[in-house]
Amino acid sequence: MSSGELQDLYQEVVLEHSKRPRNYRVVEGANRQAAGHNPLCGDQLSVTLKLEGDVIRDIGFQGQGCAISRASASLMTGAVKDHTRAEAEALFEKVHALVTEGPEAVDVDALGKLAVLSGVSEFPARVKCASLAWHTLRAALEGRDEAVSTE
Amino acid sequence: MSGFDVERVRRDFPILHQEVRGRPLVYLDSAATGQKPQAVIDAIVRFYQHDNANVHRGVHVLSERATEAYEGAREVVKDFLHARDSREIIFTRGTTEAINLVAQTYGRKHVGPGDEVLITQMEHHANIVPWRMLCDEKGATLRVIPVDDRGELVLDAVDALLTERTRILAVTHVSNALGTVNPVKELTRRAHAKGIPVLVDGAQSVTHFPVDVRDLGCDFYAFSGHKLFGPTGIGVLYGRLERLEPLPPYQGGGDMILSVTMEKVTYNRVPHRFEAGTQDLAGAVGLAAAIRYLEGLGLDALAEHDRALMAYATQALESVPGLRLVGTAREKAGVLSFTLEDIHPHDVGTILDREGICIRTGHHCAQPVMQHFKVPATARASLALYNTREDVDALVRGLQKVREVFA
């Protein structure tokens, strides 16, 4: 690849998660769910999760989308599982800052694997792809069952 | 490509001569909007520098000049479409507004509960949504001519879909998502046999081959200036005079009236009845300049260049492993829609962009036809008069890079 930025966007981890997304399923006994939609490209994604008290005990996603949106969703499920709503919310804020403002804006070390999404900040047209799953997670946690949209 | 010097044409388009992302620009998104030749840019500048004034009302010299330029543009469009009379040419903001105009005037007047509006599966949203809105308002039914797996209309279905309740057939000339050229002359013949008027969405056709509305026989024809290498914000609705004259006004305002009292308004004649308020005067002037530019090149030579380049590009893309063309109609113009293995079109578009190659990715505002082909989106390369075989070769190289990234 000639372009460093392209390499940053499509890192190995991103490609790997997009090809073999984790938690690509409907969670059995889910008590929260939401659908997300990016009208710009027609991407659709659903998130199901099991909330026990304040803790996300299980989470899965399904849908169609580009490598960035699938990888982001896959990484998200791993990152928020067994975490509280507040922790998931805080993580969303960090990821949002990462993909919009770049790695300088956040404490990248605290993001773990999610740091691979830092390349997105060089591609403004792709920010919505990276954040669709997170918006959908937020809608599920808030119990909004109307479809969320990135528009 | 005899008689058509593409390198000379390219020199007329200043935007093409730049580097993007550190590479020479390869613009393959003309179905979204066309680039502008210097002649169009100059005409707009000249209008604002020398002739700008409001039209029809002024008694002064600038208003006279502006009126002459604006009405002169109407003549140019009339000749371009081979219309009978310049009163058949209405300036709008674009194809979308032209279709809305017909839906809101002809449609609201003639479509009632239980009536039907017939469109096709491959329409752009601009030729779906105005009719959906009208049908919902009037309690009418929107019916759809299906598309087969090549992306051609199923003509066998047409006669049964043209019923005694059908009030209008609205069909695209060239599909923006598939490139299919529809047999609108034949469709018009069949609709007219049952007394049904026909609107043709010409947004993607006027850029690729000569259009003769009298030969097609259609009642309405809509197109946009910006796709025809003219400015944005200007478009055209052609309507046969006998269709336009009985129609109520579209929008109310200045210039569309003959007299106004607080008790009564007398509406202006066609076409002014449909042009309320100050129109995009410089836009009309720019559009006329674009048409003159194309006519200077020769519309037939241009069509031949398009055909040859489409054939070359189709073959070149088919040689890319894993590439599937979406839309393989026997007659196509300008558009190559495709998927590449299971790589999402957005990823294809991003990687090509880094190579300086501009294509469109997504559903192309034609979601129903995407659903027919069971794809959420495609990558779309679209060609225009300034594209070359080298552009196509660059695309093929770019697609190989995409495959490497995702290997």
CSV table of C-alpha atoms in Angstrom, one decimal, chain B residues 318-324 339-342 403:
chain,number,residue,atom,x,y,z
B,318,GLU,CA,-15.2,-7.7,-16.6
B,319,SER,CA,-11.5,-8.7,-16.5
B,320,VAL,CA,-11.2,-7.7,-12.8
B,321,PRO,CA,-11.4,-11.0,-10.8
B,322,GLY,CA,-14.4,-11.0,-8.4
B,323,LEU,CA,-16.1,-8.0,-10.0
B,324,ARG,CA,-19.8,-8.3,-10.8
B,339,THR,CA,-19.8,-5.1,-6.6
B,340,LEU,CA,-16.3,-6.5,-5.9
B,341,GLU,CA,-16.3,-9.8,-4.1
B,342,ASP,CA,-17.8,-9.2,-0.7
B,403,ARG,CA,-8.3,-6.4,-3.7
